Amino acid sequence: MRTDKIFYECDDCKIKATFASKGKARAAGWAIARNNKNCHCPNCAPPYRLGGANGKSTATHKWKPPQGYEQLKIEV
């Protein structure tokens, strides 16, 4: 059993909370990134739960098709 606590601070509104595990924080509604560096409280989390669909993604690059992926010709 884990005896130490994990401290979380919302990146947007700076609210702080303490949980025994990452699972308990997620169950309480906190959005925690895979890298465990970015987290958001339940009030600020909804835009971040859509995988960047609302423009809140922190991705640095967009997907591009590989070289030679374009259509070569149209047969009729």
Short mmCIF file of N, CA, C and O in Angstrom, two decimals:
data_model
loop_
_atom_site.label_atom_id
_atom_site.label_comp_id
_atom_site.label_asym_id
_atom_site.label_seq_id
_atom_site.Cartn_x
_atom_site.Cartn_y
_atom_site.Cartn_z
N MET A 1 0.84 -1.18 0.00
CA MET A 1 0.00 0.00 0.00
C MET A 1 0.88 1.24 0.00
O MET A 1 1.86 1.34 0.71
N ARG A 2 0.50 2.18 -0.80
CA ARG A 2 1.28 3.40 -0.94
C ARG A 2 0.97 4.36 0.20
O ARG A 2 -0.19 4.65 0.47
N THR A 3 1.99 4.84 0.86
CA THR A 3 1.78 5.75 1.99
C THR A 3 2.06 7.21 1.62
O THR A 3 1.57 8.10 2.30
N ASP A 4 2.84 7.44 0.57
CA ASP A 4 3.12 8.82 0.18
C ASP A 4 1.99 9.36 -0.69
O ASP A 4 1.19 8.62 -1.23
N LYS A 5 1.92 10.65 -0.82
CA LYS A 5 0.85 11.31 -1.57
C LYS A 5 1.43 11.92 -2.84
O LYS A 5 2.60 12.26 -2.91
N ILE A 6 0.57 12.05 -3.85
CA ILE A 6 0.96 12.69 -5.11
C ILE A 6 0.24 14.03 -5.18
O ILE A 6 -0.97 14.11 -5.02
N PHE A 7 1.00 15.08 -5.42
CA PHE A 7 0.45 16.43 -5.49
C PHE A 7 0.21 16.80 -6.94
O PHE A 7 1.10 16.65 -7.78
N TYR A 8 -0.97 17.29 -7.23
CA TYR A 8 -1.33 17.74 -8.57
C TYR A 8 -1.69 19.21 -8.53
O TYR A 8 -2.32 19.67 -7.59
N GLU A 9 -1.31 19.94 -9.58
CA GLU A 9 -1.67 21.35 -9.71
C GLU A 9 -2.19 21.57 -11.13
O GLU A 9 -1.53 21.20 -12.10
N CYS A 10 -3.37 22.15 -11.24
CA CYS A 10 -3.98 22.40 -12.54
C CYS A 10 -3.12 23.40 -13.32
O CYS A 10 -2.72 24.43 -12.78
N ASP A 11 -2.85 23.09 -14.58
CA ASP A 11 -2.03 23.96 -15.41
C ASP A 11 -2.76 25.25 -15.78
O ASP A 11 -2.11 26.25 -16.11
N ASP A 12 -4.08 25.25 -15.76
CA ASP A 12 -4.84 26.44 -16.14
C ASP A 12 -5.16 27.35 -14.95
O ASP A 12 -4.79 28.50 -14.93
N CYS A 13 -5.84 26.80 -13.95
CA CYS A 13 -6.32 27.64 -12.85
C CYS A 13 -5.48 27.52 -11.57
O CYS A 13 -5.75 28.18 -10.59
N LYS A 14 -4.46 26.66 -11.58
CA LYS A 14 -3.50 26.52 -10.47
C LYS A 14 -4.11 25.99 -9.17
O LYS A 14 -3.56 26.18 -8.11
N ILE A 15 -5.25 25.28 -9.24
CA ILE A 15 -5.81 24.63 -8.06
C ILE A 15 -4.94 23.42 -7.72
O ILE A 15 -4.50 22.70 -8.61
N LYS A 16 -4.71 23.19 -6.44
CA LYS A 16 -3.86 22.08 -6.01
C LYS A 16 -4.71 21.02 -5.31
O LYS A 16 -5.67 21.34 -4.62
N ALA A 17 -4.32 19.75 -5.50
CA ALA A 17 -5.00 18.64 -4.86
C ALA A 17 -3.99 17.53 -4.59
O ALA A 17 -2.96 17.45 -5.23
N THR A 18 -4.31 16.69 -3.62
CA THR A 18 -3.45 15.58 -3.22
C THR A 18 -4.23 14.28 -3.33
O THR A 18 -5.36 14.19 -2.85
N PHE A 19 -3.63 13.27 -3.98
CA PHE A 19 -4.26 11.97 -4.14
C PHE A 19 -3.26 10.88 -3.81
O PHE A 19 -2.05 11.08 -3.90
N ALA A 20 -3.76 9.71 -3.48
CA ALA A 20 -2.90 8.58 -3.15
C ALA A 20 -2.33 7.92 -4.40
O ALA A 20 -1.27 7.32 -4.34
N SER A 21 -3.02 8.03 -5.54
CA SER A 21 -2.53 7.42 -6.77
C SER A 21 -3.08 8.17 -7.97
O SER A 21 -4.02 8.98 -7.86
N LYS A 22 -2.50 7.87 -9.13
CA LYS A 22 -2.96 8.49 -10.37
C LYS A 22 -4.38 8.02 -10.70
O LYS A 22 -5.20 8.80 -11.19
N GLY A 23 -4.71 6.78 -10.39
CA GLY A 23 -6.04 6.25 -10.64
C GLY A 23 -7.11 6.96 -9.82
O GLY A 23 -8.21 7.23 -10.31
N LYS A 24 -6.79 7.29 -8.59
CA LYS A 24 -7.76 8.01 -7.74
C LYS A 24 -7.95 9.44 -8.23
O LYS A 24 -9.04 10.00 -8.14
N ALA A 25 -6.89 10.05 -8.75
CA ALA A 25 -7.02 11.40 -9.31
C ALA A 25 -7.89 11.38 -10.55
O ALA A 25 -8.76 12.25 -10.73
N ARG A 26 -7.72 10.38 -11.40
CA ARG A 26 -8.56 10.27 -12.60
C ARG A 26 -10.01 9.98 -12.23
O ARG A 26 -10.93 10.48 -12.87
N ALA A 27 -10.22 9.17 -11.20
CA ALA A 27 -11.58 8.86 -10.76
C ALA A 27 -12.27 10.10 -10.21
O ALA A 27 -13.49 10.22 -10.29
N ALA A 28 -11.49 11.03 -9.67
CA ALA A 28 -12.05 12.28 -9.15
C ALA A 28 -12.30 13.30 -10.26
O ALA A 28 -12.83 14.37 -10.00
N GLY A 29 -11.94 12.97 -11.51
CA GLY A 29 -12.22 13.86 -12.63
C GLY A 29 -11.03 14.63 -13.15
O GLY A 29 -11.17 15.42 -14.08
N TRP A 30 -9.86 14.40 -12.60
CA TRP A 30 -8.67 15.10 -13.07
C TRP A 30 -8.19 14.49 -14.38
O TRP A 30 -8.21 13.28 -14.55
N ALA A 31 -7.75 15.34 -15.31
CA ALA A 31 -7.17 14.87 -16.57
C ALA A 31 -5.65 14.94 -16.43
O ALA A 31 -5.09 16.01 -16.21
N ILE A 32 -5.01 13.78 -16.54
CA ILE A 32 -3.56 13.71 -16.36
C ILE A 32 -2.97 13.16 -17.65
O ILE A 32 -3.40 12.12 -18.15
N ALA A 33 -1.98 13.84 -18.18
CA ALA A 33 -1.35 13.43 -19.43
C ALA A 33 -0.52 12.17 -19.22
O ALA A 33 -0.17 11.80 -18.10
N ARG A 34 -0.19 11.52 -20.32
CA ARG A 34 0.61 10.30 -20.24
C ARG A 34 1.99 10.55 -19.67
O ARG A 34 2.58 9.67 -19.05
N ASN A 35 2.53 11.74 -19.90
CA ASN A 35 3.87 12.04 -19.40
C ASN A 35 3.86 12.46 -17.93
O ASN A 35 4.91 12.75 -17.37
N ASN A 36 2.68 12.52 -17.31
CA ASN A 36 2.49 12.90 -15.90
C ASN A 36 2.97 14.31 -15.58
O ASN A 36 3.14 14.65 -14.42
N LYS A 37 3.19 15.14 -16.58
CA LYS A 37 3.61 16.52 -16.33
C LYS A 37 2.44 17.49 -16.45
O LYS A 37 2.39 18.47 -15.73
N ASN A 38 1.53 17.22 -17.36
CA ASN A 38 0.39 18.11 -17.57
C ASN A 38 -0.84 17.51 -16.88
O ASN A 38 -1.14 16.33 -17.07
N CYS A 39 -1.50 18.33 -16.06
CA CYS A 39 -2.74 17.86 -15.43
C CYS A 39 -3.71 19.03 -15.32
O CYS A 39 -3.30 20.19 -15.26
N HIS A 40 -4.99 18.70 -15.32
CA HIS A 40 -6.05 19.70 -15.30
C HIS A 40 -7.15 19.25 -14.35
O HIS A 40 -7.51 18.07 -14.32
N CYS A 41 -7.69 20.20 -13.59
CA CYS A 41 -8.75 19.91 -12.63
C CYS A 41 -10.04 19.56 -13.37
O CYS A 41 -10.14 19.79 -14.57
N PRO A 42 -11.04 19.02 -12.69
CA PRO A 42 -12.30 18.65 -13.36
C PRO A 42 -13.00 19.82 -14.04
O PRO A 42 -13.70 19.61 -15.05
N ASN A 43 -12.82 21.04 -13.55
CA ASN A 43 -13.46 22.19 -14.19
C ASN A 43 -12.78 22.58 -15.49
O ASN A 43 -13.43 23.05 -16.42
N CYS A 44 -11.47 22.42 -15.58
CA CYS A 44 -10.71 22.82 -16.77
C CYS A 44 -10.48 21.66 -17.73
O CYS A 44 -10.01 21.87 -18.85
N ALA A 45 -10.78 20.43 -17.35
CA ALA A 45 -10.42 19.24 -18.12
C ALA A 45 -11.22 19.00 -19.40
O ALA A 45 -10.66 18.47 -20.35
N PRO A 46 -12.51 19.34 -19.51
CA PRO A 46 -13.27 18.93 -20.70
C PRO A 46 -12.66 19.29 -22.05
O PRO A 46 -12.65 18.45 -22.93
N PRO A 47 -12.10 20.47 -22.27
CA PRO A 47 -11.51 20.72 -23.59
C PRO A 47 -10.31 19.83 -23.90
O PRO A 47 -10.01 19.58 -25.06
N TYR A 48 -9.63 19.34 -22.89
CA TYR A 48 -8.44 18.53 -23.09
C TYR A 48 -8.76 17.05 -23.27
O TYR A 48 -7.89 16.29 -23.64
N ARG A 49 -9.97 16.65 -23.04
CA ARG A 49 -10.34 15.24 -23.14
C ARG A 49 -10.65 14.81 -24.57
O ARG A 49 -10.86 13.65 -24.84
N LEU A 50 -10.70 15.71 -25.52
CA LEU A 50 -11.09 15.38 -26.89
C LEU A 50 -9.89 15.16 -27.80
O LEU A 50 -10.04 15.14 -29.01
N GLY A 51 -8.71 15.03 -27.27
CA GLY A 51 -7.54 14.75 -28.09
C GLY A 51 -7.15 15.87 -29.02
O GLY A 51 -6.66 15.63 -30.12
N GLY A 52 -7.37 17.10 -28.64
CA GLY A 52 -6.97 18.23 -29.46
C GLY A 52 -8.05 18.70 -30.42
O GLY A 52 -7.80 19.57 -31.24
N ALA A 53 -9.25 18.14 -30.35
CA ALA A 53 -10.30 18.53 -31.27
C ALA A 53 -10.76 19.98 -31.04
O ALA A 53 -11.27 20.61 -31.95
N ASN A 54 -10.55 20.50 -29.84
CA ASN A 54 -10.94 21.88 -29.55
C ASN A 54 -9.78 22.85 -29.66
O ASN A 54 -9.86 23.97 -29.20
N GLY A 55 -8.68 22.43 -30.22
CA GLY A 55 -7.54 23.32 -30.38
C GLY A 55 -6.68 23.44 -29.15
O GLY A 55 -5.84 24.33 -29.07
N LYS A 56 -6.84 22.58 -28.17
CA LYS A 56 -6.06 22.67 -26.94
C LYS A 56 -4.88 21.70 -26.93
O LYS A 56 -4.24 21.52 -25.93
N SER A 57 -4.62 21.04 -28.04
CA SER A 57 -3.55 20.05 -28.08
C SER A 57 -2.19 20.71 -27.95
O SER A 57 -1.97 21.82 -28.41
N THR A 58 -1.26 20.01 -27.33
CA THR A 58 0.10 20.53 -27.19
C THR A 58 1.04 19.89 -28.20
O THR A 58 2.25 19.99 -28.07
N ALA A 59 0.49 19.22 -29.21
CA ALA A 59 1.33 18.57 -30.21
C ALA A 59 2.09 19.63 -31.00
O ALA A 59 1.57 20.68 -31.35
N THR A 60 3.35 19.35 -31.28
CA THR A 60 4.19 20.32 -31.97
C THR A 60 4.19 20.14 -33.47
O THR A 60 4.67 21.00 -34.20
N HIS A 61 3.67 19.04 -33.98
CA HIS A 61 3.66 18.81 -35.41
C HIS A 61 2.33 18.20 -35.84
O HIS A 61 1.64 17.57 -35.07
N LYS A 62 2.00 18.41 -37.09
CA LYS A 62 0.80 17.85 -37.68
C LYS A 62 1.19 16.64 -38.53
O LYS A 62 2.31 16.56 -39.03
N TRP A 63 0.26 15.73 -38.74
CA TRP A 63 0.53 14.56 -39.55
C TRP A 63 0.61 14.95 -41.01
O TRP A 63 -0.20 15.72 -41.51
N LYS A 64 1.61 14.43 -41.72
CA LYS A 64 1.75 14.64 -43.15
C LYS A 64 1.86 13.28 -43.82
O LYS A 64 2.46 12.36 -43.26
N PRO A 65 1.29 13.13 -45.01
CA PRO A 65 1.40 11.84 -45.69
C PRO A 65 2.85 11.58 -46.08
O PRO A 65 3.61 12.51 -46.34
N PRO A 66 3.24 10.31 -46.17
CA PRO A 66 4.61 10.00 -46.56
C PRO A 66 4.88 10.36 -48.01
O PRO A 66 3.96 10.53 -48.81
N GLN A 67 6.15 10.46 -48.36
CA GLN A 67 6.55 10.81 -49.72
C GLN A 67 6.05 9.72 -50.68
O GLN A 67 6.20 8.52 -50.42
N GLY A 68 5.47 10.13 -51.80
CA GLY A 68 4.96 9.17 -52.78
C GLY A 68 3.56 8.68 -52.48
O GLY A 68 3.08 7.74 -53.12
N TYR A 69 2.86 9.29 -51.57
CA TYR A 69 1.53 8.86 -51.19
C TYR A 69 0.45 9.40 -52.13
O TYR A 69 -0.66 8.91 -52.15
N GLU A 70 0.77 10.39 -52.92
CA GLU A 70 -0.22 11.05 -53.77
C GLU A 70 -0.72 10.11 -54.86
O GLU A 70 -0.08 9.11 -55.20
N GLN A 71 -1.84 10.46 -55.47
CA GLN A 71 -2.44 9.66 -56.53
C GLN A 71 -1.64 9.86 -57.81
O GLN A 71 -1.33 10.99 -58.20
N LEU A 72 -1.34 8.78 -58.50
CA LEU A 72 -0.53 8.87 -59.70
C LEU A 72 -1.36 9.18 -60.94
O LEU A 72 -0.99 10.03 -61.73
N LYS A 73 -2.47 8.48 -61.18
CA LYS A 73 -3.31 8.76 -62.33
C LYS A 73 -4.71 8.23 -62.09
O LYS A 73 -4.94 7.40 -61.22
N ILE A 74 -5.63 8.70 -62.90
CA ILE A 74 -7.04 8.29 -62.81
C ILE A 74 -7.36 7.49 -64.06
O ILE A 74 -7.17 7.96 -65.17
N GLU A 75 -7.83 6.27 -63.88
CA GLU A 75 -8.24 5.45 -65.01
C GLU A 75 -9.74 5.55 -65.18
O GLU A 75 -10.48 5.37 -64.23
N VAL A 76 -10.17 5.82 -66.43
CA VAL A 76 -11.60 5.92 -66.70
C VAL A 76 -12.07 4.87 -67.67
O VAL A 76 -11.36 4.28 -68.39
#
